[in-house]
JSON list of C-alpha atoms in Angstrom, two decimals:
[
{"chain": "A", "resi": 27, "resn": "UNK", "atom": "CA", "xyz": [-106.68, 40.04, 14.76]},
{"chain": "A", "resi": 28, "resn": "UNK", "atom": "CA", "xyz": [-104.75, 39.32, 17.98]},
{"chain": "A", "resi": 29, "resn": "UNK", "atom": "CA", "xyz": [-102.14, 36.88, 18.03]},
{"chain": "A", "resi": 30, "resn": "UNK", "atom": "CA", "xyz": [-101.53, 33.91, 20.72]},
{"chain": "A", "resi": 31, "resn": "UNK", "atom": "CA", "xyz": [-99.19, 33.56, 23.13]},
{"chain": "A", "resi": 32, "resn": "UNK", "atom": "CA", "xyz": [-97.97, 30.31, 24.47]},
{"chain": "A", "resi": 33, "resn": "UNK", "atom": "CA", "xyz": [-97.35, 30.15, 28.22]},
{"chain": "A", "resi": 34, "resn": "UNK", "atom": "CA", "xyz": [-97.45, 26.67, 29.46]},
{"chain": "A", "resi": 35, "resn": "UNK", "atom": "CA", "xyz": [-95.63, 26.08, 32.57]},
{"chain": "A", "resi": 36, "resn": "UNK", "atom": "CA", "xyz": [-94.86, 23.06, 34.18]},
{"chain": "A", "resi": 37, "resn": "UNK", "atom": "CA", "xyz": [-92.87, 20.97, 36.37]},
{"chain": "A", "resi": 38, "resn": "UNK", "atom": "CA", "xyz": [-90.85, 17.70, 35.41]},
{"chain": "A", "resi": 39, "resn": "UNK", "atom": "CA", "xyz": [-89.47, 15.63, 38.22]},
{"chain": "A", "resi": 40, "resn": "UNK", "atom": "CA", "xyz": [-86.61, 13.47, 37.73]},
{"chain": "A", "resi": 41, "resn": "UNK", "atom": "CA", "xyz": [-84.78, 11.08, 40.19]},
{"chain": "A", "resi": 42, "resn": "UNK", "atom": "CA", "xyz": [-81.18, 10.02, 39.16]},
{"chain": "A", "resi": 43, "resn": "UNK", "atom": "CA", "xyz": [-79.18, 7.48, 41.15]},
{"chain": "A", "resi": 44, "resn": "UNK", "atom": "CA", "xyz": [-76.29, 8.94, 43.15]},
{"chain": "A", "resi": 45, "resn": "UNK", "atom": "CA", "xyz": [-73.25, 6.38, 43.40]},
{"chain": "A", "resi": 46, "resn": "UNK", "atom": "CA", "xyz": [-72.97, 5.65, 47.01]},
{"chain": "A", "resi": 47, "resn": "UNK", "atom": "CA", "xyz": [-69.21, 6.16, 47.75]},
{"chain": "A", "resi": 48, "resn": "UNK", "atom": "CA", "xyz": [-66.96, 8.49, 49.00]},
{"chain": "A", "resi": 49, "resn": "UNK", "atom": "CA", "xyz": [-67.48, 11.38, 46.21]},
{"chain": "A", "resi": 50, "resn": "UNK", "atom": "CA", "xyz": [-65.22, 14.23, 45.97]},
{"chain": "A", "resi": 51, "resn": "UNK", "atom": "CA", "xyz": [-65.04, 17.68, 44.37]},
{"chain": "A", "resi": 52, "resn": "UNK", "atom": "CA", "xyz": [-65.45, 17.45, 40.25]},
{"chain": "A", "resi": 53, "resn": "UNK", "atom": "CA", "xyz": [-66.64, 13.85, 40.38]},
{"chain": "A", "resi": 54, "resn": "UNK", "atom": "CA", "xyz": [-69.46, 12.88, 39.02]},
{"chain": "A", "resi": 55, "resn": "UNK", "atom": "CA", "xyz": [-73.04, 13.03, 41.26]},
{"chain": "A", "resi": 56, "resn": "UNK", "atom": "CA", "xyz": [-75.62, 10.93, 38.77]},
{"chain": "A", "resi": 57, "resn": "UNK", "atom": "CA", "xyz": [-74.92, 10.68, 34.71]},
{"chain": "A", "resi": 58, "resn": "UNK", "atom": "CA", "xyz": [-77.19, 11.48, 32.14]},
{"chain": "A", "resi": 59, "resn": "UNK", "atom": "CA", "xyz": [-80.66, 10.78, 33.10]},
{"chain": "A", "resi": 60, "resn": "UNK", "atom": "CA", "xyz": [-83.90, 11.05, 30.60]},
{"chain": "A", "resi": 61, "resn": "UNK", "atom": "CA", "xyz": [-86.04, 14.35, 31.00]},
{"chain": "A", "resi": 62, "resn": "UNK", "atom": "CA", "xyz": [-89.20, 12.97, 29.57]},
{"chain": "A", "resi": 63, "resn": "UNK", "atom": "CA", "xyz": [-91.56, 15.12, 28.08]},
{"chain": "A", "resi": 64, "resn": "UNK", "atom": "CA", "xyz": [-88.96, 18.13, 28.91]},
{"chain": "A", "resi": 65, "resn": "UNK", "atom": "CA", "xyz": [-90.62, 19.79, 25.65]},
{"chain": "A", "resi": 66, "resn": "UNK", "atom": "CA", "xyz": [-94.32, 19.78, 25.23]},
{"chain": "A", "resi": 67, "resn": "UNK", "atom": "CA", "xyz": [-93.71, 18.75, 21.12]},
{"chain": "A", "resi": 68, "resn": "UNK", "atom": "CA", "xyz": [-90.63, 17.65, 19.51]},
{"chain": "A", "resi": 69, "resn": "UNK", "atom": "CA", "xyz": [-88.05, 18.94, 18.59]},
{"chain": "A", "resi": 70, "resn": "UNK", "atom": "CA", "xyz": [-89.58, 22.46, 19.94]},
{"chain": "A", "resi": 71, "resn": "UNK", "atom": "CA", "xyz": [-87.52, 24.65, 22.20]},
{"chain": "A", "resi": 72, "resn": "UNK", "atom": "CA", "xyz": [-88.38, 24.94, 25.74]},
{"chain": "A", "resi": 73, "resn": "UNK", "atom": "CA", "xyz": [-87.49, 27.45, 28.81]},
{"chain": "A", "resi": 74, "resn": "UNK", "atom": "CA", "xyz": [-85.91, 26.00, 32.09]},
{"chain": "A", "resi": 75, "resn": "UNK", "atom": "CA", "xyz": [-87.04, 28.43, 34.30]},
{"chain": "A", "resi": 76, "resn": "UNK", "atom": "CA", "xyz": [-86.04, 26.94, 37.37]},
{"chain": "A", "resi": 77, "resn": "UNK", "atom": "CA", "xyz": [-84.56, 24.01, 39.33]},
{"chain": "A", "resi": 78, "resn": "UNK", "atom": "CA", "xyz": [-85.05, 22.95, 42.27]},
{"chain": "A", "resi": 79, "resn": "UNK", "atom": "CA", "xyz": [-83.32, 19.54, 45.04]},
{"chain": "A", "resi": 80, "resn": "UNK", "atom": "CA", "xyz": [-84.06, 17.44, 47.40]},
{"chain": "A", "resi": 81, "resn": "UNK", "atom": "CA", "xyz": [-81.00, 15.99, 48.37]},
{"chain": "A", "resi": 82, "resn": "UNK", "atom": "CA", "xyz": [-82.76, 13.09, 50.79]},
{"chain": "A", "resi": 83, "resn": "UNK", "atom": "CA", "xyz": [-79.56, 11.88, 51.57]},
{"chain": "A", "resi": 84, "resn": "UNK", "atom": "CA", "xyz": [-78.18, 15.43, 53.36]},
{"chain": "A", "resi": 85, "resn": "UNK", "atom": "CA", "xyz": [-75.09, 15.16, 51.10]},
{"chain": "A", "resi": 86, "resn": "UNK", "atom": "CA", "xyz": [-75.11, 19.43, 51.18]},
{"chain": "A", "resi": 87, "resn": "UNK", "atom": "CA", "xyz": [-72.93, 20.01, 48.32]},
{"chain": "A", "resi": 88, "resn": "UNK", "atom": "CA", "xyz": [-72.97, 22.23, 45.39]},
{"chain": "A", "resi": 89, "resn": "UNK", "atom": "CA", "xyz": [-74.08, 20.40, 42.14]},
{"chain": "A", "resi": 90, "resn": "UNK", "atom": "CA", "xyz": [-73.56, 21.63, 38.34]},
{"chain": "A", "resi": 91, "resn": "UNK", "atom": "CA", "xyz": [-76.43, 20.39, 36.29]},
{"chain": "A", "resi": 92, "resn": "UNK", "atom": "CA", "xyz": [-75.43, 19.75, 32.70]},
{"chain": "A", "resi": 93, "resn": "UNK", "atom": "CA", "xyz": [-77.83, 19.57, 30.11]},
{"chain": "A", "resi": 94, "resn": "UNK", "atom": "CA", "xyz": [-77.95, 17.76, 26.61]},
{"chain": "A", "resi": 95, "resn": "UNK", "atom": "CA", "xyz": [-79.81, 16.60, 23.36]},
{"chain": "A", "resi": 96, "resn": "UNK", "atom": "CA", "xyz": [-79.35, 12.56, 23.09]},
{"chain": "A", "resi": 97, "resn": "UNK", "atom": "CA", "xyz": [-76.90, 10.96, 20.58]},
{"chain": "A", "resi": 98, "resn": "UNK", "atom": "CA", "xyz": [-79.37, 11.50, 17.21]},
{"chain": "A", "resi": 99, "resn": "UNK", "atom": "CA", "xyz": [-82.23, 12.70, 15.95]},
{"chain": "A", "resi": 100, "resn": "UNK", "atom": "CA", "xyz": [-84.63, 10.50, 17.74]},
{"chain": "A", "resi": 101, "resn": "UNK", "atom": "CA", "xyz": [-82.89, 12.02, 20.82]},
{"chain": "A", "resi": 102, "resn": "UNK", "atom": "CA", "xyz": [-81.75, 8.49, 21.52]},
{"chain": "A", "resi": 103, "resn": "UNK", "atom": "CA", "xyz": [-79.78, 8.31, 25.54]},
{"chain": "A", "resi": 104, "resn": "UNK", "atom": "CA", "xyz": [-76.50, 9.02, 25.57]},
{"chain": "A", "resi": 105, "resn": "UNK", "atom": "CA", "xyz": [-74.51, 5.46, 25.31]},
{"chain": "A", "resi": 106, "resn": "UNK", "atom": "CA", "xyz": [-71.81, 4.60, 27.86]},
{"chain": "A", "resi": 107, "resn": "UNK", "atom": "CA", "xyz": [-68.85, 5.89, 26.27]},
{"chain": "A", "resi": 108, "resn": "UNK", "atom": "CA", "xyz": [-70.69, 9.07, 25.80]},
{"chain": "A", "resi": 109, "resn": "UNK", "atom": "CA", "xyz": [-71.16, 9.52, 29.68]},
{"chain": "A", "resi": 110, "resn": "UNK", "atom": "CA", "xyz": [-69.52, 11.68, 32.48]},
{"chain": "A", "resi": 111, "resn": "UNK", "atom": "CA", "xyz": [-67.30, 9.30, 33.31]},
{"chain": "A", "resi": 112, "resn": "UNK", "atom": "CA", "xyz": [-66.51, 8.65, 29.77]},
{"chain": "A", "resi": 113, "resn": "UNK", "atom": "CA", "xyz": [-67.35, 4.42, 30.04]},
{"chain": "A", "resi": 114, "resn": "UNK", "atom": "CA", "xyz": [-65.43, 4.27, 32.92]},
{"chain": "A", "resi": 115, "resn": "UNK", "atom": "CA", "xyz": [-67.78, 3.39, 35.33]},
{"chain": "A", "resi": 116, "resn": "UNK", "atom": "CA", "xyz": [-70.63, 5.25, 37.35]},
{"chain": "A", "resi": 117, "resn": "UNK", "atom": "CA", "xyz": [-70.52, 7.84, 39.79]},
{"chain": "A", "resi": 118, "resn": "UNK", "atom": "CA", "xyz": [-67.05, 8.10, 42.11]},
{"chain": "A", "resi": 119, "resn": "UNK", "atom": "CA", "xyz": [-65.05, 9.29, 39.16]},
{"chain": "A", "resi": 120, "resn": "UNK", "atom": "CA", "xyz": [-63.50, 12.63, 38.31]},
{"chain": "A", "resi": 121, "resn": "UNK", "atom": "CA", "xyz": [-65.60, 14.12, 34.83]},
{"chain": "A", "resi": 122, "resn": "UNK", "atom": "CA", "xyz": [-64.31, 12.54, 31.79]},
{"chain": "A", "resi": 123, "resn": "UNK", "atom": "CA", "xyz": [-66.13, 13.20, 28.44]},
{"chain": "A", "resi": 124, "resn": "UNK", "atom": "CA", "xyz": [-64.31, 14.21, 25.44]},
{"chain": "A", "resi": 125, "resn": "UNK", "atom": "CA", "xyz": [-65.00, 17.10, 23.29]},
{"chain": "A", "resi": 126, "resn": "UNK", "atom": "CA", "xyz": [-65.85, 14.26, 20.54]},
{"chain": "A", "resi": 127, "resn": "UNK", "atom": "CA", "xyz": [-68.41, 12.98, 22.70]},
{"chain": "A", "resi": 128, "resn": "UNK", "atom": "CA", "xyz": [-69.70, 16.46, 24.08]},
{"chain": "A", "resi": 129, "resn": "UNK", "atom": "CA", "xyz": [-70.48, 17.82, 20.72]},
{"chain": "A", "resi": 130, "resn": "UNK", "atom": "CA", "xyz": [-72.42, 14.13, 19.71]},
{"chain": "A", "resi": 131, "resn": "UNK", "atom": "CA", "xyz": [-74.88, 14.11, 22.18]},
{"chain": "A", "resi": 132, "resn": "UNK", "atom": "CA", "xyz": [-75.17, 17.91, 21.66]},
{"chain": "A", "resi": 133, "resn": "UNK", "atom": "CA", "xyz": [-74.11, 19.48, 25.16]},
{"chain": "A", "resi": 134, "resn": "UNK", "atom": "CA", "xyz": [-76.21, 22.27, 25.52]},
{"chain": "A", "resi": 135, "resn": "UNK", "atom": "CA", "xyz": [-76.85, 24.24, 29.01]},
{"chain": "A", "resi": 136, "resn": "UNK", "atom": "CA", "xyz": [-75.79, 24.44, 32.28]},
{"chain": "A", "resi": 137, "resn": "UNK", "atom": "CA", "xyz": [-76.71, 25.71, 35.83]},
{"chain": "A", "resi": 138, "resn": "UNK", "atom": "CA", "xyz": [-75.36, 26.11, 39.11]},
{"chain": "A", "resi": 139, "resn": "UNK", "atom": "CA", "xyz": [-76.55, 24.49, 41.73]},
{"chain": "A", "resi": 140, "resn": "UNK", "atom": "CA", "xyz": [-75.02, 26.43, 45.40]},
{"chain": "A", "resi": 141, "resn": "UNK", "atom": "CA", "xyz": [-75.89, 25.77, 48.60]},
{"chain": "A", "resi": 142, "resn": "UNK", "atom": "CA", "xyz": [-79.19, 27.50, 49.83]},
{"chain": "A", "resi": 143, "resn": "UNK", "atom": "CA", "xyz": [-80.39, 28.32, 53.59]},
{"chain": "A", "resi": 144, "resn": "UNK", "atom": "CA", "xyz": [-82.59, 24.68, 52.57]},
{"chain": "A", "resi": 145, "resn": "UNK", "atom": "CA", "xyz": [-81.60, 22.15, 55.59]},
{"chain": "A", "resi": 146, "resn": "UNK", "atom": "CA", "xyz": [-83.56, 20.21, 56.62]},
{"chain": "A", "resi": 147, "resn": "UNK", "atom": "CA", "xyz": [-81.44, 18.84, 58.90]},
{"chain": "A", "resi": 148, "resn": "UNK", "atom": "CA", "xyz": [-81.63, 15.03, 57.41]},
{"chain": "A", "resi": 149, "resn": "UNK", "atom": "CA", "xyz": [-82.38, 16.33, 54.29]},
{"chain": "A", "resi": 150, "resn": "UNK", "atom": "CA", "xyz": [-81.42, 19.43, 52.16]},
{"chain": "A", "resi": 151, "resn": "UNK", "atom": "CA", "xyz": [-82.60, 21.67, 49.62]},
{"chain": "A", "resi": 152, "resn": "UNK", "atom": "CA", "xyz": [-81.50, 23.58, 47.00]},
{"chain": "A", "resi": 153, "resn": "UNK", "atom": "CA", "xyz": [-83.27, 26.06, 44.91]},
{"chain": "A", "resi": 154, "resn": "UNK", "atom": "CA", "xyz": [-82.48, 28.19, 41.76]},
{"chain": "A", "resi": 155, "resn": "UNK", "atom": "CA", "xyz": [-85.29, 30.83, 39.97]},
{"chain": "A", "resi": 156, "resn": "UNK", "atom": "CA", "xyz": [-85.10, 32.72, 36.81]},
{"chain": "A", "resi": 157, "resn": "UNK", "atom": "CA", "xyz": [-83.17, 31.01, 34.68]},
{"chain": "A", "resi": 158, "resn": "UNK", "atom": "CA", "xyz": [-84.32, 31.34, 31.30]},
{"chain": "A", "resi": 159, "resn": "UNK", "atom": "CA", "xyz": [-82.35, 28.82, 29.31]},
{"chain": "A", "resi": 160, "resn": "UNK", "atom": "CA", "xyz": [-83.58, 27.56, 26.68]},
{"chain": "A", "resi": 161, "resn": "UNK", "atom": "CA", "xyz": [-83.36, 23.89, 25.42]},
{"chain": "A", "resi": 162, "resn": "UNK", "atom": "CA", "xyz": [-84.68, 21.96, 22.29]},
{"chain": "A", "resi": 163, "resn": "UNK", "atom": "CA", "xyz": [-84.64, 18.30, 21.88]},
{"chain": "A", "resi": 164, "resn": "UNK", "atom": "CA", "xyz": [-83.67, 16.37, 19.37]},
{"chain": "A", "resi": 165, "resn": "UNK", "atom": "CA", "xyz": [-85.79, 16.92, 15.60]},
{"chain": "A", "resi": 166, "resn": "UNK", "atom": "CA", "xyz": [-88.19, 13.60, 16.85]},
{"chain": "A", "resi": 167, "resn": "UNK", "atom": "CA", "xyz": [-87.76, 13.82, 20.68]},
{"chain": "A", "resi": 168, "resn": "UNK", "atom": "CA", "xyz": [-89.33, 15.60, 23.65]},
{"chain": "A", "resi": 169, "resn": "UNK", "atom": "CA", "xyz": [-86.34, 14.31, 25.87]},
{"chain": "A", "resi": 170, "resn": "UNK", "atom": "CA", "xyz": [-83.69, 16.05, 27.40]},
{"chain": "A", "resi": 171, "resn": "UNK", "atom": "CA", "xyz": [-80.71, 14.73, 29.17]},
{"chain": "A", "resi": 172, "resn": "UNK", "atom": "CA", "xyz": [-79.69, 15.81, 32.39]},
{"chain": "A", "resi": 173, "resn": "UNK", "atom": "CA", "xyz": [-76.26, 14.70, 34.09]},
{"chain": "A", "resi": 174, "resn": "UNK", "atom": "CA", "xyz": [-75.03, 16.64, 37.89]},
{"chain": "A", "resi": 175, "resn": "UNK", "atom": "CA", "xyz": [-71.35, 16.77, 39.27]},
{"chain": "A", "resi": 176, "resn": "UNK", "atom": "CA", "xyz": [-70.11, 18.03, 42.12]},
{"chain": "A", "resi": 177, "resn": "UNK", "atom": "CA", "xyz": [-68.41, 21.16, 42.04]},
{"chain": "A", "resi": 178, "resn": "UNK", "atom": "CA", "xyz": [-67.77, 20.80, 46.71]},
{"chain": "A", "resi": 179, "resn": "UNK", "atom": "CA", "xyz": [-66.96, 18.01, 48.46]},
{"chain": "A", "resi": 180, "resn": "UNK", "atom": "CA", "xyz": [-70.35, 16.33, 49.33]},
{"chain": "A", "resi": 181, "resn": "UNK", "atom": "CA", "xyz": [-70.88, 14.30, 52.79]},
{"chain": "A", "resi": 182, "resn": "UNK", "atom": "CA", "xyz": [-70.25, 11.16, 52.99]},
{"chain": "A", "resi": 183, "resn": "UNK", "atom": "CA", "xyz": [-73.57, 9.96, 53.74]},
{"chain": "A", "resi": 184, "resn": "UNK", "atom": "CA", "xyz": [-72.63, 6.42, 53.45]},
{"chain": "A", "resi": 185, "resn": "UNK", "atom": "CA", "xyz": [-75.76, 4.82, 51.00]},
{"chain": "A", "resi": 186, "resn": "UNK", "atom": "CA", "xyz": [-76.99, 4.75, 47.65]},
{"chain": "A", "resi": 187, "resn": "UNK", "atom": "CA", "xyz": [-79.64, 8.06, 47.62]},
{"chain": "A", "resi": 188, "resn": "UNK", "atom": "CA", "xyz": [-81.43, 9.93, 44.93]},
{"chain": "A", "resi": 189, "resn": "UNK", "atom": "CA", "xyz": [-81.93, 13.29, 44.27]},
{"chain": "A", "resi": 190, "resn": "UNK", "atom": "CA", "xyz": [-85.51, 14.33, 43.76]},
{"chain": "A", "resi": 191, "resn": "UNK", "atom": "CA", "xyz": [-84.94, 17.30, 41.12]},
{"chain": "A", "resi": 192, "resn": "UNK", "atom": "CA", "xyz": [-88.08, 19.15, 39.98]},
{"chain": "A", "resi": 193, "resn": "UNK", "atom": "CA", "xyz": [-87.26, 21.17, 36.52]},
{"chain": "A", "resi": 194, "resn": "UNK", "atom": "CA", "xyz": [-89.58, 24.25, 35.96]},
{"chain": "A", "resi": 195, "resn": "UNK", "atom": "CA", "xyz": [-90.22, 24.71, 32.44]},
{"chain": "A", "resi": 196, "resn": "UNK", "atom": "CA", "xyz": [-92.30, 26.94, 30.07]},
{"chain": "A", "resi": 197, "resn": "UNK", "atom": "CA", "xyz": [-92.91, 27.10, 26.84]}
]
């Protein structure tokens, strides 16, 4: 008797809100956003695989993605004081979560986002392959979080923008 091997791939697309303002270096791009459906059954562990931006806005900066698990077993969103920006505000502000907070909503991956040969010129791209993290929601949750800063000092592009991020994952 043979056994079965699992090997669904697919692709989740998420667009967070960028602040518009004059970011900098370390501050915060978009907090945590839901990755619905980021597991194909709950609280079963999935493989990112890959990542890939459209940054409509041209801001050509490099991005750290930061991954977590929601605030309890229902993989509730991360409340306000467990963001970024630690309840400070949105967006413009220099990273400020606690190690309290971290280990509550259950911080668990992250991936570098650099700058690729993807310009557009009024838009840019950025791609990363062959990741192979692997992330499991909450016990009664197919969600993810997924929260970006900025780890180069982005454009100033002058307007609120989104980033069009498509998350490759297989489980």
């Amino acid at each position: 008797m043979s056994s079965i091997t699992r090997n669904l791939r697919r692709v989740v697309k998420v667009s967070p809100v960028m602040t518009a303002d004059d970011n900098a270096d370390n501050d915060v791009a978009f907090d945590w956003t839901a990755i619905s459906s980021a597991s194909t059954e709950k609280g079963v562990a999935t493989m990112l695989q890959s990542v890939a931006i459209l940054d409509a806005d041209d801001s050509a900066a490099a991005l750290e993605l930061w991954f977590c698990r929601g605030s309890d077993a229902d993989g509730t969103a991360p409340t306000s004081a467990q963001g970024l920006v630690g309840g400070a505000g949105a967006g413009s502000a220099v990273v400020d979560i606690t190690a309290v907070e971290a280990q509550a909503i259950e911080i668990c991956g992250n991936v570098q986002m650099a700058l690729s040969e993807g310009d557009l010129l009024t838009a840019y791209g950025i791609t990363v392959g062959n990741i192979g993290l692997v992330l499991s929601p909450r016990a009664n949750s197919n969600t993810l979080y997924i929260g970006g800063i900025w780890r180069s000092e982005p454009a100033a592009t002058g307007g609120t923008g989104t980033l069009d991020i498509y998350l490759g994952f297989e489980d």
